[in-house]
Short mmCIF file of N, CA and C in Angstrom, two decimals:
data_model
loop_
_atom_site.label_atom_id
_atom_site.label_comp_id
_atom_site.label_asym_id
_atom_site.label_seq_id
_atom_site.Cartn_x
_atom_site.Cartn_y
_atom_site.Cartn_z
N UNK H 1 -22.36 34.90 19.23
CA UNK H 1 -23.43 33.96 18.72
C UNK H 1 -22.55 32.77 18.89
N UNK H 2 -23.97 31.70 19.65
CA UNK H 2 -22.97 30.34 19.87
C UNK H 2 -23.31 29.54 18.89
N UNK H 3 -22.86 27.86 18.93
CA UNK H 3 -23.27 27.06 17.95
C UNK H 3 -24.63 26.89 17.61
N UNK H 4 -25.35 26.84 18.54
CA UNK H 4 -26.94 26.46 18.38
C UNK H 4 -27.48 27.34 17.83
N UNK H 5 -27.43 28.86 18.37
CA UNK H 5 -27.68 30.17 17.21
C UNK H 5 -27.31 29.66 15.71
N UNK H 6 -26.42 29.61 15.71
CA UNK H 6 -25.92 29.32 14.17
C UNK H 6 -26.39 28.61 13.49
N UNK H 7 -26.85 27.56 14.28
CA UNK H 7 -27.27 25.84 13.45
C UNK H 7 -28.63 26.32 13.19
N UNK H 8 -29.26 27.12 13.66
CA UNK H 8 -31.04 27.78 13.83
C UNK H 8 -31.19 28.58 12.92
N UNK H 9 -30.00 29.74 12.92
CA UNK H 9 -30.01 30.58 12.02
C UNK H 9 -30.03 30.12 10.44
N UNK H 10 -28.89 29.23 10.17
CA UNK H 10 -28.43 28.98 8.93
C UNK H 10 -29.57 27.70 8.52
N UNK H 11 -30.35 27.21 9.89
CA UNK H 11 -31.11 26.22 8.65
C UNK H 11 -32.42 27.18 8.35
N UNK H 12 -32.39 28.44 9.05
CA UNK H 12 -33.43 29.37 8.62
C UNK H 12 -33.78 29.51 7.27
N UNK H 13 -32.22 29.79 6.69
CA UNK H 13 -31.67 29.73 5.33
C UNK H 13 -32.70 28.81 4.31
N UNK H 14 -33.24 28.10 4.41
CA UNK H 14 -33.33 27.02 3.87
C UNK H 14 -34.62 27.79 2.41
N UNK H 15 -34.53 27.48 1.35
CA UNK H 15 -35.04 28.19 0.16
C UNK H 15 -36.42 27.76 0.45
N UNK H 16 -37.01 26.58 0.83
CA UNK H 16 -38.81 26.40 0.94
C UNK H 16 -39.12 27.37 2.03
N UNK H 17 -38.63 27.71 2.97
CA UNK H 17 -39.23 28.42 3.70
C UNK H 17 -40.03 29.59 3.76
N UNK H 18 -40.86 30.57 4.27
CA UNK H 18 -41.43 31.20 3.88
C UNK H 18 -40.26 32.77 3.60
N UNK H 19 -40.67 33.45 2.73
CA UNK H 19 -39.59 34.42 2.58
C UNK H 19 -39.23 35.44 3.66
N UNK H 20 -40.32 35.52 4.52
CA UNK H 20 -40.16 36.40 5.71
C UNK H 20 -39.42 35.33 6.47
N UNK H 21 -39.53 34.24 6.60
CA UNK H 21 -38.28 33.32 7.76
C UNK H 21 -37.16 33.82 7.08
N UNK H 22 -36.84 33.61 6.08
CA UNK H 22 -35.38 33.56 5.19
C UNK H 22 -34.82 34.96 5.49
N UNK H 23 -35.69 35.73 5.13
CA UNK H 23 -35.02 37.76 5.45
C UNK H 23 -34.91 37.68 6.91
N UNK H 24 -35.61 37.21 7.70
CA UNK H 24 -35.43 37.10 9.21
C UNK H 24 -33.97 36.64 9.78
N UNK H 25 -33.72 35.68 9.26
CA UNK H 25 -32.45 34.63 9.51
C UNK H 25 -31.21 35.33 8.54
N UNK H 26 -31.28 35.91 7.81
CA UNK H 26 -30.46 36.79 6.61
C UNK H 26 -29.87 37.90 7.33
N UNK H 27 -31.08 38.81 7.98
CA UNK H 27 -30.76 39.81 8.86
C UNK H 27 -29.58 39.89 10.20
N UNK H 28 -30.03 38.90 10.47
CA UNK H 28 -29.50 38.04 11.96
C UNK H 28 -27.99 37.67 11.99
N UNK H 29 -27.70 36.98 10.71
CA UNK H 29 -26.78 36.51 10.73
C UNK H 29 -26.03 37.38 9.93
N UNK H 30 -26.32 38.61 8.85
CA UNK H 30 -25.35 39.70 8.58
C UNK H 30 -24.96 40.44 9.78
N UNK H 31 -25.75 40.73 10.93
CA UNK H 31 -25.41 41.50 12.26
C UNK H 31 -24.58 40.64 12.98
N UNK H 32 -24.93 39.42 13.22
CA UNK H 32 -24.32 38.34 14.42
C UNK H 32 -23.18 37.20 14.12
N UNK H 33 -23.33 36.76 12.75
CA UNK H 33 -22.48 36.11 12.28
C UNK H 33 -20.82 35.89 13.03
N UNK H 34 -20.09 35.43 13.46
CA UNK H 34 -18.63 35.33 14.09
C UNK H 34 -17.98 35.24 12.76
N UNK H 35 -17.44 36.66 12.24
CA UNK H 35 -16.64 36.61 11.23
C UNK H 35 -15.52 35.46 10.98
N UNK H 36 -14.68 35.08 11.73
CA UNK H 36 -13.77 34.33 11.91
C UNK H 36 -14.31 32.70 11.68
N UNK H 37 -15.78 32.56 11.37
CA UNK H 37 -16.17 31.60 11.30
C UNK H 37 -17.05 31.28 9.95
N UNK H 38 -17.49 32.39 9.35
CA UNK H 38 -18.23 32.50 7.94
C UNK H 38 -18.63 31.44 7.32
N UNK H 39 -16.99 30.26 7.00
CA UNK H 39 -17.43 29.40 6.47
C UNK H 39 -18.18 28.03 6.53
N UNK H 40 -18.74 28.34 8.12
CA UNK H 40 -19.46 27.33 8.58
C UNK H 40 -20.75 27.85 7.93
N UNK H 41 -21.39 28.72 7.61
CA UNK H 41 -22.65 28.98 7.19
C UNK H 41 -22.72 28.05 6.28
N UNK H 42 -21.42 27.71 5.14
CA UNK H 42 -22.02 26.48 4.15
C UNK H 42 -21.54 24.66 4.65
N UNK H 43 -20.90 25.27 5.97
CA UNK H 43 -20.39 23.51 6.25
C UNK H 43 -21.81 22.97 7.06
N UNK H 44 -22.42 23.75 8.02
CA UNK H 44 -23.86 23.76 8.69
C UNK H 44 -25.08 23.37 7.94
N UNK H 45 -24.86 23.64 6.76
CA UNK H 45 -26.34 23.53 5.44
C UNK H 45 -26.12 22.55 4.48
N UNK H 46 -26.96 23.07 3.53
CA UNK H 46 -27.09 22.36 2.44
C UNK H 46 -27.42 23.03 1.34
N UNK H 47 -27.55 22.43 0.07
CA UNK H 47 -27.33 22.79 -1.35
C UNK H 47 -29.14 24.30 -1.41
N UNK H 48 -29.56 23.46 -0.59
CA UNK H 48 -31.06 24.59 -0.31
C UNK H 48 -31.06 25.89 0.60
N UNK H 49 -29.72 25.99 0.97
CA UNK H 49 -28.88 27.17 2.10
C UNK H 49 -28.27 27.88 1.33
N UNK H 50 -27.28 27.56 -0.07
CA UNK H 50 -25.85 28.22 -0.27
C UNK H 50 -26.66 29.51 -1.07
N UNK H 51 -27.54 29.46 -1.50
CA UNK H 51 -27.93 30.76 -2.68
C UNK H 51 -27.96 31.90 -1.20
N UNK H 52 -28.28 31.54 -0.07
CA UNK H 52 -28.84 32.44 0.68
C UNK H 52 -27.65 33.03 1.92
N UNK H 53 -26.56 31.71 1.72
CA UNK H 53 -25.66 31.95 2.67
C UNK H 53 -24.64 32.78 1.96
N UNK H 54 -24.37 32.72 0.60
CA UNK H 54 -24.25 33.56 -0.02
C UNK H 54 -24.56 35.11 0.15
N UNK H 55 -25.82 35.47 0.15
CA UNK H 55 -26.03 36.93 0.44
C UNK H 55 -25.50 37.39 1.62
N UNK H 56 -25.55 36.40 2.22
CA UNK H 56 -24.60 36.77 3.90
C UNK H 56 -23.29 37.35 3.85
N UNK H 57 -22.61 36.47 2.92
CA UNK H 57 -21.40 36.73 3.00
C UNK H 57 -21.21 37.90 2.12
N UNK H 58 -21.84 38.39 0.87
CA UNK H 58 -21.82 39.24 0.26
C UNK H 58 -22.22 40.44 1.35
N UNK H 59 -23.25 40.31 1.80
CA UNK H 59 -23.46 41.67 2.73
C UNK H 59 -22.61 41.95 3.87
N UNK H 60 -22.01 40.97 4.41
CA UNK H 60 -20.84 41.24 4.93
C UNK H 60 -19.54 42.40 4.39
N UNK H 61 -19.22 41.68 3.61
CA UNK H 61 -18.31 42.23 2.77
C UNK H 61 -16.71 41.86 3.26
N UNK H 62 -16.01 42.53 1.91
CA UNK H 62 -14.52 42.16 2.03
C UNK H 62 -13.88 43.67 3.07
N UNK H 63 -13.14 43.29 3.56
CA UNK H 63 -12.37 41.56 3.92
C UNK H 63 -12.92 40.87 5.18
N UNK H 64 -13.96 41.65 5.86
CA UNK H 64 -14.39 40.85 7.01
C UNK H 64 -15.35 39.53 6.63
N UNK H 65 -15.60 39.14 5.03
CA UNK H 65 -16.23 37.88 4.75
C UNK H 65 -14.96 36.90 4.37
N UNK H 66 -13.47 37.44 4.45
CA UNK H 66 -12.69 36.67 3.90
C UNK H 66 -12.60 35.36 4.83
N UNK H 67 -12.83 34.82 5.51
CA UNK H 67 -13.24 33.56 6.09
C UNK H 67 -14.16 32.30 5.38
N UNK H 68 -14.98 32.96 4.89
CA UNK H 68 -16.19 32.12 4.04
C UNK H 68 -15.34 31.77 2.54
N UNK H 69 -14.19 32.17 1.94
CA UNK H 69 -13.34 32.09 0.42
C UNK H 69 -13.38 30.91 0.29
N UNK H 70 -12.67 29.85 1.41
CA UNK H 70 -12.44 28.71 0.52
C UNK H 70 -13.55 27.99 0.73
N UNK H 71 -14.60 28.21 1.63
CA UNK H 71 -15.95 27.37 1.02
C UNK H 71 -16.86 27.99 -0.29
N UNK H 72 -16.41 29.01 -0.40
CA UNK H 72 -17.03 29.55 -1.78
C UNK H 72 -16.38 28.91 -2.87
N UNK H 73 -14.89 28.60 -2.91
CA UNK H 73 -14.31 28.20 -3.96
C UNK H 73 -14.89 26.60 -3.90
N UNK H 74 -15.32 25.94 -2.78
CA UNK H 74 -15.65 24.62 -2.94
C UNK H 74 -16.96 24.44 -3.76
N UNK H 75 -17.77 25.41 -4.20
CA UNK H 75 -18.97 25.75 -4.65
C UNK H 75 -18.53 25.57 -6.17
N UNK H 76 -17.53 25.75 -6.38
CA UNK H 76 -17.23 25.82 -7.73
C UNK H 76 -16.86 24.13 -7.95
N UNK H 77 -17.17 23.10 -7.56
CA UNK H 77 -16.59 21.72 -7.74
C UNK H 77 -18.27 21.37 -8.83
N UNK H 78 -19.09 22.29 -8.53
CA UNK H 78 -20.09 21.84 -9.66
C UNK H 78 -21.22 23.40 -10.23
N UNK H 79 -20.65 23.80 -10.91
CA UNK H 79 -21.05 25.40 -10.94
C UNK H 79 -22.57 25.23 -11.07
N UNK H 80 -23.11 24.11 -11.32
CA UNK H 80 -25.05 24.04 -11.07
C UNK H 80 -25.45 24.36 -9.77
N UNK H 81 -24.62 24.23 -8.89
CA UNK H 81 -24.66 24.68 -7.48
C UNK H 81 -25.27 25.44 -6.94
N UNK H 82 -26.27 25.69 -6.11
CA UNK H 82 -26.53 27.00 -5.63
C UNK H 82 -25.69 27.80 -5.31
N UNK H 83 -25.87 28.98 -5.55
CA UNK H 83 -24.77 30.05 -4.84
C UNK H 83 -23.41 30.30 -5.44
N UNK H 84 -22.86 29.03 -6.48
CA UNK H 84 -21.91 28.95 -7.14
C UNK H 84 -21.86 30.24 -8.01
N UNK H 85 -22.04 30.55 -9.25
CA UNK H 85 -22.51 31.87 -9.75
C UNK H 85 -22.43 33.33 -9.13
N UNK H 86 -23.11 33.44 -8.04
CA UNK H 86 -23.49 34.38 -7.05
C UNK H 86 -21.93 34.84 -6.37
N UNK H 87 -21.22 33.47 -6.22
CA UNK H 87 -19.93 33.53 -5.37
C UNK H 87 -18.77 34.18 -6.55
N UNK H 88 -18.73 33.48 -8.22
CA UNK H 88 -18.37 34.14 -9.12
C UNK H 88 -18.41 35.63 -9.64
N UNK H 89 -19.88 35.91 -9.42
CA UNK H 89 -20.05 37.49 -9.28
C UNK H 89 -19.17 38.03 -8.22
N UNK H 90 -19.43 38.05 -6.83
CA UNK H 90 -18.74 38.61 -5.92
C UNK H 90 -17.24 38.12 -6.11
N UNK H 91 -16.72 37.54 -6.52
CA UNK H 91 -15.19 37.59 -6.88
C UNK H 91 -14.98 38.40 -7.79
N UNK H 92 -15.53 38.86 -8.93
CA UNK H 92 -15.68 39.59 -9.87
C UNK H 92 -15.30 41.22 -9.13
N UNK H 93 -15.97 41.42 -8.00
CA UNK H 93 -16.02 42.85 -7.50
C UNK H 93 -14.93 43.03 -7.03
N UNK H 94 -13.94 41.90 -6.45
CA UNK H 94 -12.81 42.06 -5.94
C UNK H 94 -11.42 42.18 -6.66
N UNK H 95 -10.53 42.76 -6.07
CA UNK H 95 -9.28 42.47 -6.48
C UNK H 95 -8.65 41.34 -7.03
N UNK H 96 -8.25 41.19 -8.58
CA UNK H 96 -7.70 39.14 -8.28
C UNK H 96 -6.47 38.89 -7.38
N UNK H 97 -6.00 39.96 -7.20
CA UNK H 97 -4.85 39.62 -6.40
C UNK H 97 -5.38 38.70 -4.68
N UNK H 98 -6.46 39.22 -4.33
CA UNK H 98 -7.35 38.91 -3.30
C UNK H 98 -7.90 37.54 -3.19
N UNK H 99 -8.18 37.22 -4.77
CA UNK H 99 -9.00 35.80 -4.65
C UNK H 99 -8.33 35.13 -5.45
N UNK H 100 -7.25 35.24 -6.22
CA UNK H 100 -6.43 34.21 -6.75
C UNK H 100 -6.03 33.24 -5.60
N UNK H 101 -5.57 33.40 -4.34
CA UNK H 101 -5.04 32.40 -3.34
C UNK H 101 -5.97 31.59 -3.25
N UNK H 102 -7.19 32.21 -3.17
CA UNK H 102 -8.52 31.00 -2.53
C UNK H 102 -8.36 29.94 -4.43
N UNK H 103 -8.73 30.26 -5.16
CA UNK H 103 -8.71 29.51 -6.43
C UNK H 103 -7.49 28.85 -6.57
N UNK H 104 -6.48 29.31 -6.25
CA UNK H 104 -5.23 28.33 -6.60
C UNK H 104 -4.76 27.25 -5.74
N UNK H 105 -5.51 27.75 -4.18
CA UNK H 105 -5.56 26.50 -2.96
C UNK H 105 -6.62 25.70 -3.50
N UNK H 106 -7.76 25.86 -4.06
CA UNK H 106 -8.88 25.20 -4.60
C UNK H 106 -8.45 24.07 -5.74
N UNK H 107 -7.59 24.46 -6.64
CA UNK H 107 -6.94 23.88 -7.66
C UNK H 107 -5.82 22.96 -6.95
N UNK H 108 -5.45 23.39 -6.00
CA UNK H 108 -4.46 22.29 -5.49
C UNK H 108 -5.26 20.81 -4.84
N UNK H 109 -6.29 21.12 -4.06
CA UNK H 109 -7.30 20.45 -3.30
C UNK H 109 -7.70 19.64 -4.04
N UNK H 110 -8.01 20.10 -5.56
CA UNK H 110 -8.48 19.18 -6.63
C UNK H 110 -8.00 18.41 -7.24
N UNK H 111 -6.43 18.91 -7.25
CA UNK H 111 -5.39 17.73 -8.02
C UNK H 111 -5.27 16.69 -7.27
N UNK H 112 -5.32 17.25 -5.66
CA UNK H 112 -4.74 16.14 -4.76
C UNK H 112 -5.95 15.05 -4.44
N UNK H 113 -7.09 15.42 -5.10
CA UNK H 113 -8.26 14.49 -4.90
C UNK H 113 -8.70 13.92 -6.34
N UNK H 114 -7.88 14.34 -7.40
CA UNK H 114 -8.32 14.00 -8.56
C UNK H 114 -9.74 14.56 -8.88
N UNK H 115 -9.44 15.28 -8.66
CA UNK H 115 -11.54 15.56 -8.95
C UNK H 115 -11.09 16.53 -10.17
N UNK H 116 -11.33 15.82 -11.25
CA UNK H 116 -11.01 16.76 -12.37
C UNK H 116 -12.44 17.66 -13.11
N UNK H 117 -13.59 17.18 -12.60
CA UNK H 117 -14.65 17.90 -12.50
C UNK H 117 -14.66 19.19 -11.75
N UNK H 118 -13.88 19.51 -10.78
CA UNK H 118 -13.82 20.63 -10.03
C UNK H 118 -12.80 21.56 -10.57
N UNK H 119 -11.58 20.91 -11.50
CA UNK H 119 -10.47 21.34 -11.99
C UNK H 119 -10.73 22.27 -13.25
N UNK H 120 -12.30 21.15 -13.70
CA UNK H 120 -12.73 21.89 -15.06
C UNK H 120 -13.32 23.27 -14.51
N UNK H 121 -14.35 22.96 -14.00
CA UNK H 121 -15.46 23.96 -13.26
C UNK H 121 -14.38 25.41 -12.70
N UNK H 122 -13.24 25.32 -12.19
CA UNK H 122 -12.07 25.98 -11.67
C UNK H 122 -11.45 26.79 -13.04
N UNK H 123 -11.46 25.95 -14.17
CA UNK H 123 -10.92 26.90 -15.29
C UNK H 123 -11.93 27.86 -15.66
N UNK H 124 -13.02 27.29 -15.70
CA UNK H 124 -14.24 28.26 -16.22
C UNK H 124 -14.54 29.70 -15.27
N UNK H 125 -14.03 29.34 -13.75
CA UNK H 125 -14.15 30.25 -13.39
C UNK H 125 -12.85 31.34 -13.43
N UNK H 126 -11.88 31.02 -13.87
CA UNK H 126 -10.90 31.62 -14.07
C UNK H 126 -11.02 32.56 -15.50
N UNK H 127 -11.94 31.66 -15.99
CA UNK H 127 -11.77 32.64 -17.44
C UNK H 127 -12.67 33.69 -16.96
N UNK H 128 -13.78 33.61 -16.41
CA UNK H 128 -14.76 34.78 -15.96
C UNK H 128 -14.28 35.31 -15.34
N UNK H 129 -13.09 35.32 -14.47
CA UNK H 129 -12.58 36.40 -13.61
C UNK H 129 -11.30 36.90 -14.76
N UNK H 130 -10.97 36.44 -15.72
CA UNK H 130 -9.96 36.97 -16.28
C UNK H 130 -8.93 36.73 -15.56
N UNK H 131 -8.88 35.30 -15.18
CA UNK H 131 -7.36 35.10 -14.56
C UNK H 131 -6.44 34.66 -15.36
N UNK H 132 -5.39 34.73 -15.28
CA UNK H 132 -4.46 33.87 -16.56
C UNK H 132 -2.98 33.19 -15.56
N UNK H 133 -2.39 32.05 -16.05
CA UNK H 133 -1.38 31.76 -15.34
C UNK H 133 -0.06 32.74 -14.80
N UNK H 134 -0.10 33.98 -15.48
CA UNK H 134 0.81 34.64 -14.65
C UNK H 134 0.29 35.35 -13.49
N UNK H 135 -0.79 35.39 -13.38
CA UNK H 135 -1.69 35.32 -11.96
C UNK H 135 -1.07 34.28 -10.95
N UNK H 136 -1.13 33.28 -11.21
CA UNK H 136 -0.90 32.42 -10.27
C UNK H 136 0.31 32.02 -9.35
N UNK H 137 0.61 31.96 -7.97
CA UNK H 137 1.89 31.88 -7.80
C UNK H 137 2.68 30.45 -8.15
N UNK H 138 2.00 29.46 -8.50
CA UNK H 138 2.17 28.64 -8.76
C UNK H 138 1.36 27.78 -10.16
N UNK H 139 2.20 28.01 -11.28
CA UNK H 139 1.43 28.01 -12.56
C UNK H 139 1.01 26.49 -13.01
N UNK H 140 1.61 25.63 -12.29
CA UNK H 140 1.56 23.91 -12.94
C UNK H 140 0.10 23.97 -12.41
N UNK H 141 -0.42 24.82 -11.16
CA UNK H 141 -1.87 24.39 -10.96
C UNK H 141 -3.13 25.02 -11.99
N UNK H 142 -2.71 25.94 -12.79
CA UNK H 142 -3.51 26.34 -13.50
C UNK H 142 -3.18 25.66 -14.98
N UNK H 143 -2.14 25.16 -15.04
CA UNK H 143 -1.90 24.29 -16.03
C UNK H 143 -2.37 23.10 -16.10
N UNK H 144 -2.40 22.84 -14.92
CA UNK H 144 -3.37 21.35 -14.90
C UNK H 144 -4.83 21.33 -15.01
N UNK H 145 -5.46 22.97 -14.62
CA UNK H 145 -7.11 23.32 -14.91
C UNK H 145 -6.89 23.38 -16.57
N UNK H 146 -5.81 23.82 -17.18
CA UNK H 146 -6.17 24.37 -18.52
C UNK H 146 -6.32 22.89 -19.39
N UNK H 147 -5.40 21.68 -19.25
CA UNK H 147 -5.25 20.57 -19.57
C UNK H 147 -6.50 19.63 -19.52
N UNK H 148 -7.06 19.71 -18.29
CA UNK H 148 -8.51 19.16 -17.99
C UNK H 148 -9.64 19.78 -18.73
N UNK H 149 -9.86 21.02 -18.91
CA UNK H 149 -10.52 21.69 -19.57
C UNK H 149 -10.40 21.54 -20.98
N UNK H 150 -9.24 21.21 -22.02
CA UNK H 150 -8.89 21.13 -22.81
C UNK H 150 -9.55 19.77 -23.58
N UNK H 151 -9.04 19.12 -22.61
CA UNK H 151 -9.02 17.27 -22.87
C UNK H 151 -11.00 17.29 -22.75
N UNK H 152 -11.27 17.75 -22.20
CA UNK H 152 -12.95 17.60 -21.76
C UNK H 152 -13.57 18.30 -22.90
N UNK H 153 -13.03 19.28 -23.13
CA UNK H 153 -13.76 20.19 -24.35
C UNK H 153 -14.30 19.34 -25.67
#
């Protein structure tokens, strides 16, 4: 699949397009999206596409969809964004050991960017995924999520 095709089919995932159009794009992307570039589904789209992007990622399945995990964690910058809850629900189906490194990387990036909202939401995701400090390689990242959450609660 070339870049033009990818852009075309990702655009066809827009939630205001006819259901049939969206489904055709979903089917095509599930079969043809380059696995090492699945994160581009989110990069090439906007909020109006993200829920359908999650459908593609979920349908492709683990471990083939792992390239999308960093972008899925970015959805946790605001849990009100389309696709964010679907990402959490999908992560619940996986063993924590496969998900924690991506949550931890998101936390590290949120700290670097001073993005307290993202840290707050990441902590709520950790709660939903039953993740604890002991699950993290760098417990300080988890501690910062907790600190922001408790400060703003």
